[in-house]
PDB file of C-alpha atoms in Angstrom:
ATOM      1  CA  GLY A   1     -18.026   5.671  13.236  1.00 64.00           C
ATOM      2  CA  ALA A   2     -18.184   1.970  13.954  1.00 70.00           C
ATOM      3  CA  VAL A   3     -16.727   0.891  17.272  1.00 89.00           C
ATOM      4  CA  VAL A   4     -15.111  -2.364  18.263  1.00 94.00           C
ATOM      5  CA  SER A   5     -14.353  -3.056  21.898  1.00 95.00           C
ATOM      6  CA  GLN A   6     -12.053  -5.581  23.481  1.00 96.00           C
ATOM      7  CA  HIS A   7     -12.044  -6.859  27.019  1.00 97.00           C
ATOM      8  CA  PRO A   8      -9.882  -6.964  28.963  1.00 97.00           C
ATOM      9  CA  SER A   9      -7.488  -4.291  27.766  1.00 96.00           C
ATOM     10  CA  TRP A  10      -4.682  -5.975  29.632  1.00 96.00           C
ATOM     11  CA  VAL A  11      -4.290  -9.173  31.607  1.00 97.00           C
ATOM     12  CA  ILE A  12      -1.571 -10.866  33.593  1.00 97.00           C
ATOM     13  CA  CYS A  13      -1.895 -14.568  34.213  1.00 96.00           C
ATOM     14  CA  LYS A  14       0.181 -17.423  35.499  1.00 96.00           C
ATOM     15  CA  SER A  15       1.677 -20.011  33.221  1.00 97.00           C
ATOM     16  CA  GLY A  16      -0.707 -22.896  32.632  1.00 96.00           C
ATOM     17  CA  THR A  17      -3.923 -20.948  33.044  1.00 97.00           C
ATOM     18  CA  SER A  18      -6.374 -20.012  30.297  1.00 97.00           C
ATOM     19  CA  VAL A  19      -7.354 -16.514  29.318  1.00 97.00           C
ATOM     20  CA  LYS A  20     -10.418 -15.394  27.385  1.00 97.00           C
ATOM     21  CA  ILE A  21     -10.445 -12.196  25.356  1.00 98.00           C
ATOM     22  CA  GLU A  22     -13.723 -10.759  24.102  1.00 97.00           C
ATOM     23  CA  CYS A  23     -14.221  -8.721  20.975  1.00 96.00           C
ATOM     24  CA  ARG A  24     -17.508  -6.907  20.428  1.00 95.00           C
ATOM     25  CA  SER A  25     -18.853  -4.815  17.611  1.00 93.00           C
ATOM     26  CA  LEU A  26     -20.879  -2.171  19.404  1.00 92.00           C
ATOM     27  CA  ASP A  27     -23.019  -0.598  16.715  1.00 88.00           C
ATOM     28  CA  PHE A  28     -22.927  -2.919  13.749  1.00 89.00           C
ATOM     29  CA  GLN A  29     -23.173  -6.579  12.853  1.00 89.00           C
ATOM     30  CA  ALA A  30     -19.819  -8.180  12.180  1.00 88.00           C
ATOM     31  CA  THR A  31     -20.128 -10.948   9.637  1.00 83.00           C
ATOM     32  CA  THR A  32     -16.450 -11.707   9.926  1.00 89.00           C
ATOM     33  CA  MET A  33     -13.936 -11.139  12.684  1.00 92.00           C
ATOM     34  CA  PHE A  34     -10.189 -11.412  12.486  1.00 93.00           C
ATOM     35  CA  TRP A  35      -7.711 -12.031  15.292  1.00 96.00           C
ATOM     36  CA  TYR A  36      -4.178 -10.689  15.111  1.00 96.00           C
ATOM     37  CA  ARG A  37      -1.134 -10.997  17.318  1.00 97.00           C
ATOM     38  CA  GLN A  38       1.556  -8.383  17.508  1.00 95.00           C
ATOM     39  CA  PHE A  39       4.931  -8.808  19.181  1.00 92.00           C
ATOM     40  CA  PRO A  40       6.911  -5.724  20.267  1.00 89.00           C
ATOM     41  CA  LYS A  41       8.180  -3.672  17.365  1.00 88.00           C
ATOM     42  CA  GLN A  42       6.678  -6.048  14.851  1.00 92.00           C
ATOM     43  CA  SER A  43       3.780  -6.023  12.471  1.00 93.00           C
ATOM     44  CA  LEU A  44       0.338  -7.536  12.979  1.00 94.00           C
ATOM     45  CA  MET A  45       0.203 -11.230  12.227  1.00 94.00           C
ATOM     46  CA  LEU A  46      -3.168 -12.698  11.312  1.00 93.00           C
ATOM     47  CA  MET A  47      -3.982 -15.678  13.512  1.00 95.00           C
ATOM     48  CA  ALA A  48      -7.435 -16.651  12.329  1.00 93.00           C
ATOM     49  CA  THR A  49     -10.577 -15.552  10.552  1.00 91.00           C
ATOM     50  CA  SER A  50     -13.973 -16.374  11.953  1.00 89.00           C
ATOM     51  CA  ASN A  51     -17.422 -16.121  10.447  1.00 86.00           C
ATOM     52  CA  GLU A  52     -20.455 -16.058  12.659  1.00 82.00           C
ATOM     53  CA  GLY A  53     -21.783 -19.524  13.335  1.00 81.00           C
ATOM     54  CA  SER A  54     -18.963 -21.438  11.715  1.00 82.00           C
ATOM     55  CA  LYS A  55     -15.527 -22.698  12.637  1.00 86.00           C
ATOM     56  CA  ALA A  56     -12.610 -20.342  12.465  1.00 90.00           C
ATOM     57  CA  THR A  57     -10.013 -20.619   9.742  1.00 91.00           C
ATOM     58  CA  TYR A  58      -6.537 -20.586  11.226  1.00 94.00           C
ATOM     59  CA  GLU A  59      -3.392 -19.337   9.564  1.00 92.00           C
ATOM     60  CA  GLN A  60      -0.548 -21.726   9.027  1.00 92.00           C
ATOM     61  CA  GLY A  61       1.448 -22.278  12.169  1.00 93.00           C
ATOM     62  CA  VAL A  62      -1.298 -21.197  14.565  1.00 95.00           C
ATOM     63  CA  GLU A  63      -2.406 -23.980  16.898  1.00 94.00           C
ATOM     64  CA  LYS A  64      -6.182 -24.126  16.845  1.00 92.00           C
ATOM     65  CA  ASP A  65      -6.302 -26.173  20.039  1.00 94.00           C
ATOM     66  CA  LYS A  66      -4.305 -23.547  21.845  1.00 96.00           C
ATOM     67  CA  PHE A  67      -6.084 -20.498  20.489  1.00 97.00           C
ATOM     68  CA  LEU A  68      -9.780 -21.272  20.640  1.00 96.00           C
ATOM     69  CA  ILE A  69     -12.005 -18.897  18.720  1.00 94.00           C
ATOM     70  CA  ASN A  70     -15.743 -18.707  19.093  1.00 91.00           C
ATOM     71  CA  HIS A  71     -17.914 -16.422  17.006  1.00 88.00           C
ATOM     72  CA  ALA A  72     -21.307 -17.187  18.465  1.00 83.00           C
ATOM     73  CA  SER A  73     -23.128 -14.051  17.411  1.00 90.00           C
ATOM     74  CA  LEU A  74     -22.854 -11.204  14.946  1.00 90.00           C
ATOM     75  CA  THR A  75     -21.515  -8.914  17.635  1.00 92.00           C
ATOM     76  CA  LEU A  76     -19.221 -11.110  19.704  1.00 93.00           C
ATOM     77  CA  SER A  77     -16.145 -13.188  19.088  1.00 94.00           C
ATOM     78  CA  THR A  78     -13.897 -14.637  21.772  1.00 95.00           C
ATOM     79  CA  LEU A  79     -10.305 -15.805  21.720  1.00 97.00           C
ATOM     80  CA  THR A  80      -9.253 -18.174  24.486  1.00 97.00           C
ATOM     81  CA  VAL A  81      -5.567 -18.786  25.015  1.00 97.00           C
ATOM     82  CA  THR A  82      -5.455 -22.190  26.666  1.00 97.00           C
ATOM     83  CA  SER A  83      -2.654 -23.286  28.990  1.00 96.00           C
ATOM     84  CA  ALA A  84      -0.851 -20.020  28.405  1.00 96.00           C
ATOM     85  CA  HIS A  85       2.941 -19.882  28.508  1.00 96.00           C
ATOM     86  CA  PRO A  86       5.300 -16.914  28.643  1.00 96.00           C
ATOM     87  CA  GLU A  87       5.876 -17.122  24.876  1.00 95.00           C
ATOM     88  CA  ASP A  88       2.163 -16.386  24.400  1.00 96.00           C
ATOM     89  CA  SER A  89       2.682 -12.955  25.915  1.00 96.00           C
ATOM     90  CA  SER A  90       1.750 -10.533  23.193  1.00 96.00           C
ATOM     91  CA  PHE A  91      -0.651  -7.834  22.062  1.00 97.00           C
ATOM     92  CA  TYR A  92      -3.833  -9.358  20.647  1.00 98.00           C
ATOM     93  CA  ILE A  93      -6.009  -7.282  18.347  1.00 97.00           C
ATOM     94  CA  CYS A  94      -9.363  -8.134  16.867  1.00 96.00           C
ATOM     95  CA  SER A  95     -10.871  -6.659  13.732  1.00 93.00           C
ATOM     96  CA  ALA A  96     -14.467  -6.761  12.599  1.00 91.00           C
ATOM     97  CA  ARG A  97     -15.873  -6.504   9.107  1.00 86.00           C
ATOM     98  CA  ASP A  98     -19.368  -5.180   8.622  1.00 79.00           C
ATOM     99  CA  LEU A  99     -21.884  -5.860   5.865  1.00 73.00           C
ATOM    100  CA  ALA A 100     -20.556  -2.950   3.841  1.00 71.00           C
ATOM    101  CA  ALA A 101     -17.073  -4.492   3.971  1.00 65.00           C
ATOM    102  CA  GLY A 102     -15.741  -1.797   6.272  1.00 74.00           C
ATOM    103  CA  ARG A 103     -12.940  -2.908   8.536  1.00 82.00           C
ATOM    104  CA  TYR A 104     -12.646  -1.804  12.160  1.00 88.00           C
ATOM    105  CA  PHE A 105     -10.087  -2.639  14.793  1.00 93.00           C
ATOM    106  CA  GLY A 106     -10.426  -3.097  18.519  1.00 95.00           C
ATOM    107  CA  PRO A 107      -8.089  -1.325  20.948  1.00 95.00           C
ATOM    108  CA  GLY A 108      -6.137  -4.502  21.645  1.00 96.00           C
ATOM    109  CA  THR A 109      -5.458  -6.685  24.679  1.00 97.00           C
ATOM    110  CA  ARG A 110      -2.018  -6.913  26.199  1.00 97.00           C
ATOM    111  CA  LEU A 111      -1.413 -10.389  27.609  1.00 97.00           C
ATOM    112  CA  THR A 112       1.473 -11.082  29.966  1.00 97.00           C
ATOM    113  CA  VAL A 113       2.048 -14.647  31.092  1.00 97.00           C
ATOM    114  CA  THR A 114       4.310 -15.018  34.117  1.00 96.00           C
TER     115      THR A 114
ATOM    116  CA  ALA B   1       7.199 -12.734  -1.231  1.00 58.00           C
ATOM    117  CA  GLN B   2       5.883  -9.929   0.900  1.00 70.00           C
ATOM    118  CA  LYS B   3       2.747  -8.355  -0.407  1.00 92.00           C
ATOM    119  CA  VAL B   4       3.385  -5.041   1.323  1.00 96.00           C
ATOM    120  CA  THR B   5       6.841  -3.576   1.769  1.00 96.00           C
ATOM    121  CA  GLN B   6       7.622  -0.632   3.980  1.00 97.00           C
ATOM    122  CA  ALA B   7      11.333  -0.260   3.520  1.00 96.00           C
ATOM    123  CA  GLN B   8      11.737   2.482   6.123  1.00 97.00           C
ATOM    124  CA  THR B   9      11.913   0.912   9.562  1.00 96.00           C
ATOM    125  CA  GLU B  10      12.420   4.152  11.453  1.00 97.00           C
ATOM    126  CA  ILE B  11      12.290   7.804  10.524  1.00 98.00           C
ATOM    127  CA  SER B  12      13.152  10.760  12.726  1.00 98.00           C
ATOM    128  CA  VAL B  13      12.301  14.323  11.856  1.00 98.00           C
ATOM    129  CA  VAL B  14      12.112  17.628  13.637  1.00 98.00           C
ATOM    130  CA  GLU B  15       8.775  19.298  14.127  1.00 97.00           C
ATOM    131  CA  LYS B  16       7.440  21.192  11.097  1.00 97.00           C
ATOM    132  CA  GLU B  17       9.407  19.102   8.647  1.00 98.00           C
ATOM    133  CA  ASP B  18       7.571  17.229   5.928  1.00 98.00           C
ATOM    134  CA  VAL B  19       7.968  13.463   5.901  1.00 98.00           C
ATOM    135  CA  THR B  20       7.000  10.776   3.408  1.00 98.00           C
ATOM    136  CA  LEU B  21       6.414   7.178   4.354  1.00 98.00           C
ATOM    137  CA  ASP B  22       6.873   4.719   1.519  1.00 98.00           C
ATOM    138  CA  CYS B  23       4.704   1.722   0.743  1.00 98.00           C
ATOM    139  CA  VAL B  24       5.132  -0.688  -2.137  1.00 98.00           C
ATOM    140  CA  TYR B  25       2.688  -3.509  -2.707  1.00 97.00           C
ATOM    141  CA  GLU B  26       2.434  -6.627  -4.796  1.00 95.00           C
ATOM    142  CA  THR B  27      -0.737  -8.234  -6.095  1.00 92.00           C
ATOM    143  CA  ARG B  28      -2.031 -10.024  -9.160  1.00 89.00           C
ATOM    144  CA  ASP B  29      -5.591  -8.885  -8.611  1.00 87.00           C
ATOM    145  CA  THR B  30      -6.978  -6.003 -10.612  1.00 87.00           C
ATOM    146  CA  THR B  31      -9.324  -5.100  -7.776  1.00 87.00           C
ATOM    147  CA  TYR B  32      -7.740  -4.462  -4.438  1.00 90.00           C
ATOM    148  CA  TYR B  33      -7.733  -2.010  -1.566  1.00 90.00           C
ATOM    149  CA  LEU B  34      -4.930  -0.162   0.138  1.00 93.00           C
ATOM    150  CA  PHE B  35      -4.963   1.180   3.656  1.00 93.00           C
ATOM    151  CA  TRP B  36      -2.888   3.259   6.015  1.00 96.00           C
ATOM    152  CA  TYR B  37      -3.185   2.900   9.772  1.00 95.00           C
ATOM    153  CA  LYS B  38      -1.534   4.798  12.609  1.00 96.00           C
ATOM    154  CA  GLN B  39      -0.590   2.967  15.801  1.00 96.00           C
ATOM    155  CA  PRO B  40       0.330   5.340  18.658  1.00 94.00           C
ATOM    156  CA  PRO B  41       2.057   4.041  21.796  1.00 91.00           C
ATOM    157  CA  SER B  42      -1.324   3.110  23.275  1.00 90.00           C
ATOM    158  CA  GLY B  43      -1.503   0.348  20.670  1.00 92.00           C
ATOM    159  CA  GLU B  44      -4.891   1.076  19.178  1.00 91.00           C
ATOM    160  CA  LEU B  45      -4.901   1.123  15.393  1.00 92.00           C
ATOM    161  CA  VAL B  46      -6.267   4.328  13.947  1.00 91.00           C
ATOM    162  CA  PHE B  47      -7.698   4.122  10.451  1.00 89.00           C
ATOM    163  CA  LEU B  48      -6.367   6.839   8.150  1.00 93.00           C
ATOM    164  CA  ILE B  49      -7.426   5.981   4.626  1.00 91.00           C
ATOM    165  CA  ARG B  50      -8.763   3.284   2.350  1.00 90.00           C
ATOM    166  CA  ARG B  51      -8.256   3.484  -1.395  1.00 91.00           C
ATOM    167  CA  ASN B  52      -9.505   1.088  -4.041  1.00 88.00           C
ATOM    168  CA  SER B  53      -7.430   0.152  -7.039  1.00 91.00           C
ATOM    169  CA  PHE B  54      -9.630   1.989  -9.509  1.00 89.00           C
ATOM    170  CA  ASP B  55      -9.225   5.332  -7.835  1.00 87.00           C
ATOM    171  CA  GLU B  56      -5.798   6.747  -8.586  1.00 85.00           C
ATOM    172  CA  GLN B  57      -6.568  10.267  -7.535  1.00 85.00           C
ATOM    173  CA  ASN B  58      -4.304  11.560  -4.862  1.00 87.00           C
ATOM    174  CA  GLU B  59      -5.996  12.487  -1.633  1.00 88.00           C
ATOM    175  CA  ILE B  60      -5.373  15.245   0.851  1.00 91.00           C
ATOM    176  CA  SER B  61      -6.797  15.417   4.334  1.00 91.00           C
ATOM    177  CA  GLY B  62      -5.443  18.302   6.335  1.00 95.00           C
ATOM    178  CA  ARG B  63      -1.721  17.739   6.797  1.00 96.00           C
ATOM    179  CA  TYR B  64      -1.963  14.241   5.382  1.00 97.00           C
ATOM    180  CA  SER B  65      -1.730  13.345   1.729  1.00 96.00           C
ATOM    181  CA  TRP B  66      -1.465  10.103  -0.185  1.00 96.00           C
ATOM    182  CA  ASN B  67       0.085   9.420  -3.555  1.00 96.00           C
ATOM    183  CA  PHE B  68      -1.213   6.295  -5.287  1.00 96.00           C
ATOM    184  CA  GLN B  69       0.798   5.208  -8.322  1.00 94.00           C
ATOM    185  CA  LYS B  70      -0.329   1.948  -9.910  1.00 93.00           C
ATOM    186  CA  SER B  71       2.531   2.087 -12.406  1.00 93.00           C
ATOM    187  CA  THR B  72       5.023   1.662  -9.587  1.00 95.00           C
ATOM    188  CA  SER B  73       2.690  -0.211  -7.187  1.00 96.00           C
ATOM    189  CA  SER B  74       3.212   2.411  -4.555  1.00 97.00           C
ATOM    190  CA  PHE B  75       0.922   4.131  -2.086  1.00 97.00           C
ATOM    191  CA  ASN B  76       3.040   6.693  -0.268  1.00 97.00           C
ATOM    192  CA  PHE B  77       1.912   8.796   2.661  1.00 97.00           C
ATOM    193  CA  THR B  78       3.131  12.325   3.331  1.00 98.00           C
ATOM    194  CA  ILE B  79       2.717  14.348   6.491  1.00 98.00           C
ATOM    195  CA  THR B  80       3.378  18.032   6.029  1.00 97.00           C
ATOM    196  CA  ALA B  81       4.477  20.261   8.873  1.00 97.00           C
ATOM    197  CA  SER B  82       4.884  17.282  11.172  1.00 97.00           C
ATOM    198  CA  GLN B  83       4.008  17.548  14.846  1.00 97.00           C
ATOM    199  CA  VAL B  84       5.128  15.664  17.932  1.00 97.00           C
ATOM    200  CA  VAL B  85       1.682  14.026  18.108  1.00 96.00           C
ATOM    201  CA  ASP B  86       2.361  12.401  14.762  1.00 97.00           C
ATOM    202  CA  SER B  87       4.925  10.155  16.437  1.00 97.00           C
ATOM    203  CA  ALA B  88       3.656   6.611  16.003  1.00 97.00           C
ATOM    204  CA  VAL B  89       4.082   3.462  13.974  1.00 97.00           C
ATOM    205  CA  TYR B  90       2.400   3.694  10.601  1.00 98.00           C
ATOM    206  CA  PHE B  91       1.250   0.598   8.771  1.00 97.00           C
ATOM    207  CA  CYS B  92       0.379   0.217   5.129  1.00 97.00           C
ATOM    208  CA  ALA B  93      -1.930  -2.689   4.297  1.00 95.00           C
ATOM    209  CA  LEU B  94      -3.365  -4.420   1.252  1.00 94.00           C
ATOM    210  CA  SER B  95      -6.592  -6.331   0.848  1.00 89.00           C
ATOM    211  CA  GLU B  96      -7.477  -8.270  -2.242  1.00 81.00           C
ATOM    212  CA  ARG B  97     -11.035  -8.828  -3.343  1.00 70.00           C
ATOM    213  CA  ASN B  98     -12.641 -11.859  -1.815  1.00 60.00           C
ATOM    214  CA  ARG B  99     -15.791 -13.316  -3.380  1.00 54.00           C
ATOM    215  CA  GLY B 100     -17.440 -10.456  -5.092  1.00 49.00           C
ATOM    216  CA  SER B 101     -16.690  -7.061  -3.727  1.00 45.00           C
ATOM    217  CA  THR B 102     -16.047  -7.917  -0.120  1.00 50.00           C
ATOM    218  CA  LEU B 103     -12.653  -7.338   1.341  1.00 57.00           C
ATOM    219  CA  GLY B 104     -10.413 -10.283   1.984  1.00 72.00           C
ATOM    220  CA  ARG B 105      -7.773 -10.496   4.658  1.00 80.00           C
ATOM    221  CA  LEU B 106      -5.453  -7.591   5.264  1.00 88.00           C
ATOM    222  CA  TYR B 107      -1.758  -7.967   4.564  1.00 91.00           C
ATOM    223  CA  PHE B 108       0.240  -5.565   6.679  1.00 95.00           C
ATOM    224  CA  GLY B 109       3.632  -4.125   6.009  1.00 96.00           C
ATOM    225  CA  ARG B 110       6.223  -4.206   8.779  1.00 95.00           C
ATOM    226  CA  GLY B 111       5.432  -0.658   9.763  1.00 97.00           C
ATOM    227  CA  THR B 112       7.474   2.533   9.949  1.00 98.00           C
ATOM    228  CA  GLN B 113       8.248   4.062  13.311  1.00 97.00           C
ATOM    229  CA  LEU B 114       8.015   7.830  12.935  1.00 98.00           C
ATOM    230  CA  THR B 115       9.489  10.001  15.656  1.00 98.00           C
ATOM    231  CA  VAL B 116       8.920  13.724  15.522  1.00 98.00           C
ATOM    232  CA  TRP B 117      11.213  15.729  17.804  1.00 97.00           C
ATOM    233  CA  PRO B 118      10.197  19.095  19.197  1.00 96.00           C
TER     234      PRO B 118
END
């Protein structure tokens, strides 16, 4: 089946630094990628939707200047958490949609900001 | 209003018991898709099933079965003869049609934590 990878799987960073998370579709072209955030014992919250080659569409309440999304190719999307703070600590999950409208999730990235 | 409601926050059962996880959804679209995902402690979402709104047949896959009832807007998930490895958070999700037949964004329920004791 289709595979989506995320890198890194976990990261610890100091407050004020920026962190980049990569999401790759390994064996298919992802026309659309979604980024979710999940706090402990809570559901997945959609942060933004990105289509290859265009600007991401952010959900209400998500700061686009803080969570930079780049979808430069059909197999790669990146989420950069800029000037991270402890409240940004969370589990970030990407999802990719292929041409047949299938939906596949990455394994997630656990971010801890100290 | 929530589009997907999973009223059961936590369920505990003993191994070999059957367990049903409830999911109620809300949509005005006539074409939509329903999903179930499993999230074990590792965090990775595991796809279990996708069902479109025109297919009301119940589905069985091994110990898993799904009951789709449009009349009550429910898409319940049953695990028979539960096992310890079934312990996880289970999410029900809804996607409405977006421009033609492609899937729009997924709306997730809050999830149900299932714990199966040996």
